[in-house]
Coordinates of C-alpha atoms in Angstrom, one line a residue:
Chain C
M1 CA -5.3 -0.7 -21.7
T2 CA -7.5 -3.4 -20.1
G3 CA -11.0 -3.8 -21.4
T4 CA -12.8 -0.4 -21.4
H5 CA -10.5 1.3 -19.0
L6 CA -7.0 2.6 -19.1
D7 CA -4.4 0.6 -17.1
D8 CA -2.2 1.9 -14.4
G9 CA 1.0 1.9 -16.4
V10 CA -0.6 4.1 -19.2
L11 CA -2.1 6.5 -16.7
R12 CA 1.3 6.8 -14.9
A13 CA 3.1 7.3 -18.3
Y14 CA 0.5 9.9 -19.2
A15 CA 0.9 11.8 -15.9
E16 CA 4.6 11.8 -16.3
D17 CA 4.4 13.1 -19.9
R18 CA 6.1 10.0 -21.3
L19 CA 3.4 9.2 -24.0
A20 CA 3.7 10.0 -27.7
D21 CA 1.2 12.8 -28.6
V22 CA -1.1 10.5 -30.5
D23 CA -1.3 8.1 -27.5
A24 CA -1.7 11.1 -25.2
W25 CA -4.7 12.4 -27.2
S26 CA -6.5 9.1 -27.2
V27 CA -5.9 8.9 -23.4
E28 CA -7.4 12.4 -23.0
T29 CA -10.4 11.4 -25.1
H30 CA -11.0 8.5 -22.7
L31 CA -10.4 10.6 -19.6
D32 CA -12.9 13.0 -20.8
R33 CA -15.8 10.6 -20.6
C34 CA -14.5 8.3 -17.9
P35 CA -14.7 9.7 -14.3
L36 CA -13.4 6.3 -13.0
C37 CA -10.1 6.7 -14.8
R38 CA -9.8 10.4 -14.0
G39 CA -10.0 9.4 -10.4
R40 CA -7.1 6.9 -10.9
L41 CA -4.8 9.5 -12.6
P42 CA -1.7 9.6 -10.4
L43 CA -0.8 13.0 -9.1
D44 CA 2.7 14.4 -9.8
E45 CA 4.8 15.1 -6.8
T46 CA 4.0 18.8 -6.4
T47 CA 0.3 18.3 -6.9
G48 CA 0.3 15.4 -4.5
R49 CA 2.1 17.5 -1.9
I50 CA -0.4 20.3 -2.2
V51 CA -3.3 18.0 -2.0
A52 CA -1.8 16.5 1.2
E53 CA -1.2 19.9 2.8
V54 CA -4.6 21.2 2.0
G55 CA -6.0 17.9 3.4
A56 CA -4.0 18.4 6.6
A57 CA -5.0 22.0 7.0
L58 CA -8.7 21.2 6.5
R59 CA -8.5 18.3 8.9
D60 CA -7.3 20.7 11.7
R61 CA -10.0 23.1 10.8
L62 CA -12.7 20.4 10.9
T63 CA -11.6 19.3 14.4
V64 CA -12.0 22.7 15.6
A65 CA -15.3 23.3 14.0
D66 CA -16.6 19.9 15.1
P67 CA -15.2 19.3 18.7
L68 CA -15.2 15.7 19.6
P69 CA -17.6 14.8 22.3
R70 CA -15.6 14.2 25.5
P71 CA -15.6 10.7 26.8
S72 CA -18.8 10.4 28.8
A73 CA -18.7 7.9 31.6
S74 CA -22.5 7.5 31.6
K75 CA -23.8 6.6 28.2
P76 CA -27.5 7.5 28.1
A77 CA -28.8 4.0 29.0
G78 CA -31.7 2.5 27.2
V79 CA -31.7 4.8 24.3
P80 CA -31.5 2.7 21.2
T81 CA -29.3 4.0 18.4
P82 CA -31.3 4.1 15.2
A83 CA -29.9 1.7 12.7
P84 CA -28.4 3.4 9.6
A85 CA -30.6 3.0 6.5
G86 CA -27.7 2.1 4.3
W87 CA -24.1 1.8 5.2
A88 CA -22.0 4.0 3.1
R89 CA -23.6 7.3 3.6
P90 CA -21.4 10.1 2.4
G91 CA -20.8 12.9 4.9
S92 CA -22.2 11.1 7.9
A93 CA -18.7 11.1 9.5
G94 CA -19.0 14.4 11.4
R95 CA -22.6 14.1 12.4
S96 CA -22.8 10.7 13.9
R97 CA -19.4 10.5 15.5
R98 CA -19.6 10.0 19.2
G99 CA -17.8 8.4 22.0
R100 CA -14.1 8.4 22.6
V101 CA -11.8 9.1 19.8
R102 CA -8.2 8.9 21.0
P103 CA -5.4 10.9 19.3
G104 CA -2.9 8.8 17.4
T105 CA 0.2 9.1 19.6
R106 CA 3.1 6.9 20.4
W107 CA 1.5 6.4 23.8
R108 CA -1.7 5.4 22.4
R109 CA 0.0 2.8 20.2
S110 CA 1.7 1.3 23.1
A111 CA -1.4 1.2 25.1
V112 CA -3.3 -0.6 22.3
L113 CA -0.5 -3.0 21.6
L114 CA 0.1 -3.9 25.2
G115 CA -3.6 -3.8 26.3
A116 CA -4.7 -6.1 23.5
G117 CA -3.3 -9.0 25.4
P118 CA -5.7 -11.4 23.7
A119 CA -7.4 -14.5 25.1
A120 CA -4.1 -15.0 27.0
R121 CA -5.1 -12.2 29.3
A122 CA -7.4 -14.4 31.2
G123 CA -4.7 -17.0 31.4
W124 CA -2.0 -14.9 32.9
L125 CA -4.3 -12.9 35.2
G126 CA -5.5 -16.2 36.5
S127 CA -2.0 -17.4 37.2
V128 CA -1.1 -14.0 38.9
A129 CA -4.1 -14.6 41.1
V130 CA -2.8 -18.1 42.0
T131 CA 0.6 -16.7 42.8
L132 CA -0.9 -14.0 45.0
A133 CA -2.9 -16.5 46.9
L134 CA 0.2 -18.7 47.4
V135 CA 2.2 -15.7 48.5
A136 CA -0.5 -14.8 51.0
A137 CA -0.6 -18.4 52.2
V138 CA 3.2 -18.6 52.7
A139 CA 3.3 -15.3 54.4
A140 CA 0.5 -16.3 56.7
N141 CA 2.3 -19.6 57.4
I142 CA -0.6 -21.8 56.3
A143 CA 0.8 -25.3 56.9
P144 CA 0.2 -27.3 53.7
V145 CA 1.7 -24.4 51.4
K146 CA 5.5 -24.7 51.6
A147 CA 7.7 -22.0 50.2
W148 CA 9.0 -24.2 47.4
V149 CA 5.6 -24.1 45.9
L150 CA 6.2 -20.5 45.1
L151 CA 9.5 -21.3 43.5
L152 CA 7.7 -23.9 41.4
V153 CA 5.0 -21.3 40.2
A154 CA 6.3 -17.8 40.2
P155 CA 9.2 -17.9 37.7
V156 CA 7.0 -19.8 35.1
L157 CA 4.3 -17.2 35.1
P158 CA 5.5 -15.2 32.3
V159 CA 6.3 -18.4 30.4
L160 CA 2.6 -19.4 30.5
G161 CA 1.5 -15.9 29.5
V162 CA 3.9 -15.8 26.5
A163 CA 3.0 -19.3 25.5
S164 CA -0.7 -18.4 25.4
S165 CA -0.3 -15.1 23.7
Y166 CA 0.4 -16.1 20.1
G167 CA -0.5 -18.9 17.7
R168 CA -3.7 -20.1 16.2
H169 CA -4.6 -22.2 19.2
T170 CA -4.8 -19.3 21.6
D171 CA -5.3 -16.1 19.7
P172 CA -8.8 -15.8 18.1
L173 CA -7.4 -13.1 15.8
H174 CA -4.2 -15.1 14.8
D175 CA -4.8 -15.2 11.1
L176 CA -5.7 -11.5 10.9
V177 CA -2.7 -10.5 13.1
A178 CA -0.4 -12.8 11.0
S179 CA -1.1 -10.7 7.8
T180 CA 0.1 -7.4 9.3
P181 CA 3.6 -6.0 9.3
Y182 CA 3.6 -6.6 13.1
A183 CA 3.3 -10.4 12.6
G184 CA 5.7 -12.7 14.2
L185 CA 8.4 -11.6 16.5
R186 CA 7.3 -8.0 16.8
I187 CA 3.9 -8.7 18.2
V188 CA 5.2 -11.5 20.3
L189 CA 7.6 -9.2 22.0
W190 CA 4.9 -6.6 22.6
R191 CA 2.8 -9.2 24.3
T192 CA 5.8 -10.5 26.2
L193 CA 6.3 -7.1 27.5
S194 CA 2.7 -6.9 28.7
V195 CA 3.0 -10.2 30.5
L196 CA 6.4 -9.3 32.1
A197 CA 5.2 -6.0 33.4
V198 CA 2.9 -8.0 35.7
A199 CA 4.9 -11.2 36.2
I200 CA 8.2 -9.6 37.2
P201 CA 6.9 -7.8 40.3
M202 CA 5.1 -11.1 41.3
S203 CA 8.3 -12.9 41.0
L204 CA 10.1 -10.4 43.2
V205 CA 7.3 -10.5 45.8
A206 CA 7.4 -14.4 45.7
G207 CA 11.1 -14.4 46.1
A208 CA 11.0 -12.0 49.1
V209 CA 8.2 -13.9 50.8
S210 CA 9.6 -17.4 50.3
G211 CA 12.9 -16.8 51.9
I212 CA 14.6 -19.1 49.3
G213 CA 17.7 -17.9 47.7
V214 CA 18.3 -14.1 46.9
P215 CA 15.0 -12.4 46.1
G216 CA 16.5 -10.2 43.3
L217 CA 17.8 -13.4 41.7
W218 CA 14.3 -14.7 41.1
L219 CA 14.2 -12.3 38.2
L220 CA 16.8 -14.4 36.4
P221 CA 15.0 -17.6 36.0
S222 CA 11.8 -15.6 35.1
L223 CA 13.5 -13.8 32.3
A224 CA 15.7 -16.8 31.2
L225 CA 12.6 -19.1 31.0
T226 CA 10.6 -16.4 29.1
V227 CA 13.4 -15.9 26.5
L228 CA 13.8 -19.7 26.2
T229 CA 10.0 -19.9 25.5
L230 CA 10.4 -17.3 22.8
G231 CA 13.4 -19.1 21.3
L232 CA 11.7 -22.5 21.3
G233 CA 8.4 -20.8 20.1
A234 CA 10.3 -20.1 16.8
V235 CA 10.6 -23.9 16.3
V236 CA 7.5 -25.4 17.7
E237 CA 4.0 -23.9 18.5
P238 CA 4.5 -21.4 21.4
Y239 CA 2.0 -23.2 23.7
R240 CA 4.1 -26.4 23.3
A241 CA 7.2 -24.4 24.0
G242 CA 5.6 -23.1 27.1
I243 CA 4.4 -26.5 28.4
G244 CA 8.0 -27.9 27.8
V245 CA 9.7 -25.1 29.6
A246 CA 7.3 -25.3 32.5
V247 CA 7.8 -29.0 32.9
G248 CA 11.5 -28.6 32.7
W249 CA 11.4 -26.1 35.4
A250 CA 9.3 -28.3 37.6
V251 CA 11.8 -31.1 37.2
L252 CA 14.7 -28.8 38.2
V253 CA 12.8 -27.4 41.2
L254 CA 11.8 -30.8 42.5
A255 CA 15.1 -32.5 41.8
P256 CA 16.9 -33.8 44.9
V257 CA 19.9 -31.5 44.4
G258 CA 17.9 -28.6 45.9
G259 CA 15.8 -26.1 44.0
D260 CA 17.1 -23.3 46.1
R261 CA 20.4 -23.3 44.2
L262 CA 18.3 -22.1 41.2
V263 CA 18.0 -18.8 42.7
A264 CA 21.4 -18.6 44.3
P265 CA 24.4 -16.6 42.8
V266 CA 25.9 -20.0 41.8
A267 CA 23.2 -20.4 39.2
V268 CA 23.8 -17.0 37.4
P269 CA 26.2 -18.3 34.8
G270 CA 23.7 -21.1 34.0
W271 CA 20.9 -18.8 33.3
L272 CA 22.9 -16.6 31.1
A273 CA 23.9 -19.6 29.2
V274 CA 20.2 -20.5 28.8
V275 CA 19.4 -17.0 27.4
A276 CA 22.4 -17.3 24.9
V277 CA 21.2 -20.7 23.7
A278 CA 17.6 -19.5 23.3
V279 CA 18.8 -16.5 21.4
L280 CA 20.9 -18.7 19.1
V281 CA 18.0 -21.2 18.5
A282 CA 15.7 -18.3 17.5
G283 CA 18.3 -16.6 15.4
A284 CA 19.2 -19.8 13.5
R285 CA 15.5 -20.4 12.8
T286 CA 14.9 -16.9 11.6
A287 CA 17.9 -17.0 9.3
R288 CA 16.9 -20.4 7.8
D289 CA 13.3 -19.3 7.3
R290 CA 13.2 -15.6 6.6
M291 CA 10.1 -15.9 4.4
R292 CA 7.7 -16.9 7.0
G293 CA 7.6 -13.6 9.0
E294 CA 5.8 -15.3 11.8
V295 CA 6.8 -17.4 14.8
T296 CA 4.5 -20.2 14.2
G297 CA 3.5 -22.0 10.9
Chain F
M1 CA -6.8 2.1 -28.7
T2 CA -3.5 0.5 -28.1
V3 CA -0.8 2.2 -26.0
G4 CA 2.3 0.1 -25.8
I5 CA 2.7 -0.1 -22.0
S6 CA 1.1 -2.8 -20.1
A7 CA 0.1 -2.5 -16.5
T8 CA 2.1 -4.4 -13.9
A9 CA -0.1 -6.8 -12.0
T10 CA -0.9 -6.3 -8.4
V11 CA -0.9 -10.0 -7.9
S12 CA 1.3 -12.4 -9.9
V13 CA 1.4 -16.0 -9.0
T14 CA 3.2 -18.7 -11.0
G15 CA 3.4 -22.4 -10.4
L16 CA 1.9 -22.1 -6.9
R17 CA 1.6 -25.4 -5.0
V18 CA 0.3 -25.7 -1.4
G19 CA -0.5 -28.8 0.5
Y20 CA -1.1 -29.9 4.1
G21 CA 0.8 -33.2 4.8
R22 CA 0.1 -35.4 1.8
R23 CA -3.0 -33.6 0.7
V24 CA -2.4 -31.1 -2.2
V25 CA -4.7 -28.1 -2.0
L26 CA -3.4 -26.1 -4.8
D27 CA -1.2 -27.3 -7.7
G28 CA 0.5 -25.5 -10.5
L29 CA -1.6 -22.4 -10.2
D30 CA -0.9 -19.3 -12.2
L31 CA -2.8 -16.1 -11.6
E32 CA -2.5 -12.4 -12.4
L33 CA -4.7 -9.7 -10.9
T34 CA -4.8 -6.1 -11.8
P35 CA -6.6 -3.2 -9.9
G36 CA -10.4 -3.7 -10.0
V37 CA -12.8 -6.1 -8.4
H38 CA -12.2 -9.9 -9.0
G39 CA -14.4 -12.6 -8.0
L40 CA -13.0 -16.0 -6.8
L41 CA -15.6 -18.7 -7.4
G42 CA -15.5 -22.5 -6.8
P43 CA -17.2 -25.3 -5.1
N44 CA -16.4 -25.9 -1.3
G45 CA -13.0 -27.3 -0.9
A46 CA -11.7 -26.0 -4.3
G47 CA -8.9 -24.2 -2.5
K48 CA -10.3 -20.7 -2.4
T49 CA -9.5 -20.0 1.2
T50 CA -6.0 -21.5 0.9
L51 CA -5.3 -19.3 -2.1
I52 CA -6.4 -16.2 -0.2
R53 CA -4.4 -17.2 2.8
V54 CA -1.3 -17.5 0.6
L55 CA -2.0 -14.0 -0.9
A56 CA -2.5 -12.7 2.7
T57 CA 1.0 -14.0 3.4
V58 CA -0.4 -16.1 6.2
A59 CA 0.0 -19.6 4.5
R60 CA 3.2 -20.6 3.0
P61 CA 3.6 -21.8 -0.6
E62 CA 5.3 -25.1 -0.9
R63 CA 6.5 -24.2 -4.4
G64 CA 6.0 -21.4 -6.9
R65 CA 6.5 -17.8 -7.0
V66 CA 4.3 -15.1 -5.5
R67 CA 4.7 -11.5 -6.2
L68 CA 2.4 -8.9 -4.6
L69 CA 2.4 -5.2 -5.3
D70 CA 5.5 -5.6 -7.5
E71 CA 7.5 -7.3 -4.8
D72 CA 8.5 -10.8 -3.9
I73 CA 7.0 -12.1 -0.6
T74 CA 10.2 -14.1 0.2
D75 CA 12.1 -10.9 0.8
R76 CA 11.6 -9.9 4.5
A77 CA 11.8 -6.1 4.1
A78 CA 9.5 -6.3 1.0
L79 CA 7.1 -8.5 3.0
R80 CA 6.6 -5.8 5.6
R81 CA 6.0 -3.2 3.0
I82 CA 3.5 -5.5 1.3
R83 CA 1.6 -6.1 4.5
R84 CA 1.3 -2.4 5.2
R85 CA -0.7 -2.1 1.9
L86 CA -2.6 -5.3 2.5
G87 CA -6.2 -5.7 3.8
Y88 CA -7.5 -9.2 4.7
L89 CA -10.8 -10.5 6.1
P90 CA -10.8 -14.2 6.8
Q91 CA -13.9 -16.3 6.5
D92 CA -14.0 -16.9 10.3
F93 CA -12.4 -14.4 12.4
G94 CA -12.5 -14.1 16.1
F95 CA -12.4 -11.0 18.2
Y96 CA -11.5 -9.9 21.7
P97 CA -15.0 -9.7 23.3
R98 CA -14.1 -6.7 25.5
F99 CA -12.9 -4.5 22.6
T100 CA -15.3 -1.8 21.3
V101 CA -15.8 -1.7 17.5
R102 CA -13.6 1.3 17.4
E103 CA -10.8 -0.3 19.4
F104 CA -11.0 -3.4 17.2
V105 CA -10.5 -1.3 14.1
E106 CA -7.9 0.9 15.8
Y107 CA -5.9 -2.2 16.8
F108 CA -5.6 -3.2 13.2
A109 CA -4.8 0.4 12.1
W110 CA -1.7 0.2 14.5
L111 CA -0.8 -3.3 13.4
R112 CA -0.9 -2.4 9.8
E113 CA 1.3 0.7 10.5
V114 CA -1.0 3.4 9.5
P115 CA 0.9 6.7 10.2
R116 CA 0.3 7.8 13.7
A117 CA -1.4 11.2 13.0
E118 CA -3.9 9.5 10.5
V119 CA -5.0 6.7 12.8
P120 CA -8.2 8.3 14.5
L121 CA -9.5 9.6 11.2
A122 CA -8.7 6.4 9.3
V123 CA -10.5 4.4 12.0
D124 CA -13.7 6.5 11.8
R125 CA -13.6 6.7 8.0
A126 CA -13.5 3.0 7.8
L127 CA -16.3 2.6 10.3
D128 CA -18.3 5.2 8.3
R129 CA -17.8 3.3 5.1
V130 CA -19.4 0.2 6.5
G131 CA -22.1 2.1 8.4
L132 CA -20.9 1.2 11.9
L133 CA -19.9 4.7 13.0
D134 CA -22.9 5.0 15.4
R135 CA -22.1 1.6 16.9
A136 CA -18.4 2.5 17.2
D137 CA -18.5 2.4 21.1
D138 CA -20.4 -0.9 21.4
R139 CA -18.5 -3.9 22.6
M140 CA -17.8 -6.5 19.9
R141 CA -19.7 -9.2 21.8
H142 CA -22.9 -7.2 21.5
L143 CA -22.9 -7.1 17.7
S144 CA -25.0 -9.2 15.5
G145 CA -23.4 -11.5 12.8
G146 CA -23.9 -9.0 10.0
M147 CA -22.4 -6.2 12.1
L148 CA -19.4 -8.4 13.1
R149 CA -18.9 -9.0 9.4
R150 CA -19.0 -5.3 8.7
A151 CA -16.6 -4.6 11.5
G152 CA -14.3 -7.2 9.9
I153 CA -14.5 -5.3 6.5
A154 CA -13.7 -2.0 8.4
Q155 CA -10.5 -3.4 9.8
A156 CA -9.6 -4.7 6.4
I157 CA -9.9 -1.3 4.7
V158 CA -8.5 0.9 7.5
N159 CA -5.1 1.2 5.9
D160 CA -6.5 2.0 2.4
P161 CA -5.1 -1.2 1.1
R162 CA -3.7 -1.6 -2.5
L163 CA -4.6 -5.3 -2.3
L164 CA -7.7 -6.3 -0.5
L165 CA -8.5 -9.9 0.2
L166 CA -12.0 -10.9 1.4
D167 CA -12.9 -14.4 2.0
E168 CA -16.7 -14.9 1.9
P169 CA -17.4 -11.3 3.1
T170 CA -21.1 -11.6 2.4
A171 CA -21.8 -14.5 4.8
G172 CA -24.2 -13.2 7.5
L173 CA -25.2 -10.1 5.6
D174 CA -28.9 -9.7 4.7
P175 CA -29.9 -8.9 1.1
E176 CA -30.1 -5.1 1.6
Q177 CA -26.6 -5.1 3.3
R178 CA -25.3 -7.3 0.4
V179 CA -26.4 -4.6 -2.0
E180 CA -24.6 -1.8 0.0
F181 CA -21.5 -4.0 0.3
R182 CA -21.4 -4.4 -3.5
A183 CA -21.5 -0.7 -3.9
L184 CA -18.6 -0.4 -1.5
L185 CA -16.7 -3.0 -3.5
R186 CA -17.1 -1.2 -6.7
E187 CA -15.8 2.0 -5.0
L188 CA -12.8 0.2 -3.4
G189 CA -12.1 -1.5 -6.8
I190 CA -11.5 1.9 -8.4
D191 CA -7.9 2.1 -7.1
A192 CA -7.2 -1.2 -5.3
C193 CA -7.1 -4.8 -6.4
V194 CA -9.9 -6.5 -4.5
L195 CA -10.2 -10.2 -4.5
V196 CA -13.5 -11.6 -3.2
S197 CA -14.0 -15.2 -2.7
T198 CA -17.6 -16.4 -2.6
H199 CA -19.8 -19.4 -3.3
L200 CA -22.7 -17.0 -4.1
V201 CA -22.5 -16.6 -7.9
E202 CA -24.9 -13.6 -7.9
D203 CA -22.4 -11.6 -5.8
V204 CA -19.9 -12.0 -8.6
G205 CA -22.3 -11.1 -11.4
T206 CA -23.1 -7.7 -10.0
A207 CA -19.9 -6.5 -8.4
C208 CA -17.0 -8.1 -10.2
A209 CA -15.5 -7.1 -13.5
R210 CA -13.4 -10.3 -13.7
V211 CA -13.9 -13.8 -12.4
S212 CA -11.5 -16.7 -11.6
L213 CA -12.9 -20.1 -11.0
L214 CA -11.1 -22.7 -9.0
D215 CA -11.8 -26.3 -9.0
G216 CA -9.8 -29.2 -7.3
G217 CA -6.9 -26.9 -6.6
R218 CA -6.6 -25.7 -10.2
L219 CA -7.6 -22.5 -11.9
V220 CA -10.2 -23.6 -14.5
F221 CA -11.4 -20.3 -15.7
T222 CA -10.3 -16.6 -15.6
G223 CA -11.9 -13.9 -17.7
T224 CA -14.5 -11.3 -17.6
T225 CA -17.9 -11.8 -16.1
E226 CA -19.3 -11.5 -19.6
E227 CA -17.0 -14.3 -20.8
L228 CA -18.2 -16.6 -17.9
V229 CA -21.8 -15.9 -18.9
A230 CA -21.0 -16.7 -22.6
A231 CA -19.6 -20.1 -21.6
G232 CA -23.0 -21.1 -20.3
V233 CA -25.0 -20.1 -23.4
D234 CA -25.2 -23.6 -24.7
G235 CA -25.3 -25.9 -21.8
G236 CA -24.8 -25.5 -18.1
S237 CA -27.6 -25.5 -15.6
G238 CA -28.8 -22.8 -13.3
D239 CA -31.3 -20.1 -12.8
S240 CA -29.2 -17.2 -14.0
P241 CA -26.9 -16.8 -17.0
I242 CA -23.8 -16.5 -14.8
E243 CA -24.8 -19.7 -12.9
R244 CA -25.1 -21.5 -16.2
G245 CA -21.7 -20.3 -17.2
Y246 CA -20.4 -21.4 -13.8
T247 CA -21.7 -25.0 -14.1
A248 CA -20.8 -25.3 -17.8
V249 CA -17.1 -24.3 -17.1
L250 CA -17.0 -26.7 -14.1
R251 CA -18.3 -29.5 -16.1
G252 CA -16.0 -28.8 -19.0
A253 CA -13.0 -28.7 -16.7
R254 CA -14.0 -32.0 -15.0
A255 CA -14.7 -33.9 -18.3
E256 CA -11.2 -32.7 -19.5
Q257 CA -9.5 -34.1 -16.6
R258 CA -10.9 -37.6 -16.9

């Protein structure tokens, strides 16, 4: 017992009938006059299940009785919503509910997690626009834009997207996200997926237009550099990892040995090796540092 | 009445030390919290935010043991279970400006792994509890400071947390909203452990059953609100009994350290 209320252990013991009679009586005396503790009394398994079932049945009934307003494209403009007088008004849920309530499905979850590409979204959409402009310029044969510029830009697109998608410097909600079960690698992978969904087609288009190497092989450096950024992102801040990888890529492309070999069949084992190393780096880091649960500190 | 079973604490911290570089922010801190509303007081820079970030599993302890909801945070699987039952509102939190209020709260319902079928209802319930249901479809960037704070509280309670950590939640709320907020706190404190950091002593006096006082990275007081008031009966300065208790305890702790 703590202060004037029963503590959890006592309540649990009482609910499970583990208390001596004398103790149980005094618990009951307290429960009689204390609604707070009554509310905290844990339910036994059967009762809990019944309550849950009744709740589920009622919920379905309520949805039928109170059909949600369909999404309306045109919200009545200029009609100010009256501000609530207080904020926890019981029972106001059904009445003032409006707008779009989406059912909780697996699809909806994916849509939310993918679509919430945070501040990063502006960043990678920008780089997609740049690539498109370059592709157009190369396709139209505008003199100052050479095909190798595409090779320089397209494969690092997802890298920049991934680098700017996680970490306290680029995500305004970083602290909050870091306190959820999705923190760390899981949310990073979701965001990477959303970036790749856009960047991979870009890479293919750029490869086809540029005429350098095999277009399909442009995917390899894109993916390998992304995985490398993820791996390094487990060690340093993701945005630093991204900058490092981008610079490294630029050096390779501009090196005198010929950037076109980077997207030729001869480079395939090299890229696979890069992926393997990146996975090892991330794995070693995770093993050493299991507590952290996030990719950055 | 004494029943020989003691409650297990929701939060149990022993020997916690946190520092950034050479600066030590928390040192040798022990803390136990049970269900109910707990106030966390202390001057600016006392380490309140750091302590809350450690309990939110965002900041990393340098030394010491942290157990939350009966599990150790160094165990990865346990950490995930803890985070499902954790609600957290940082002092400054950003938002994605294009999100509507409902999408913002929904995002965190998914991130906190609320069961799929329950998400829509949980989101609207949380919005209703903070009085934002009729603004649910407004974009975040159109909200006032007080409404943003309430949206922040809604995302923190969307998963019915067993441990709710609120860092300066009353900042930006007007007096009427603060009163409403305290009522909500008392309601949440019935079955959850709620830790509220604030520098507004009056928030603690009315909403919190227990208070802990941090100063210079150390815990200098922990007890009931009445005990803090009692500490200020002879000495201490301030306009209210609890303020006098607060200043008296701080002075006492500082004199002791010299």
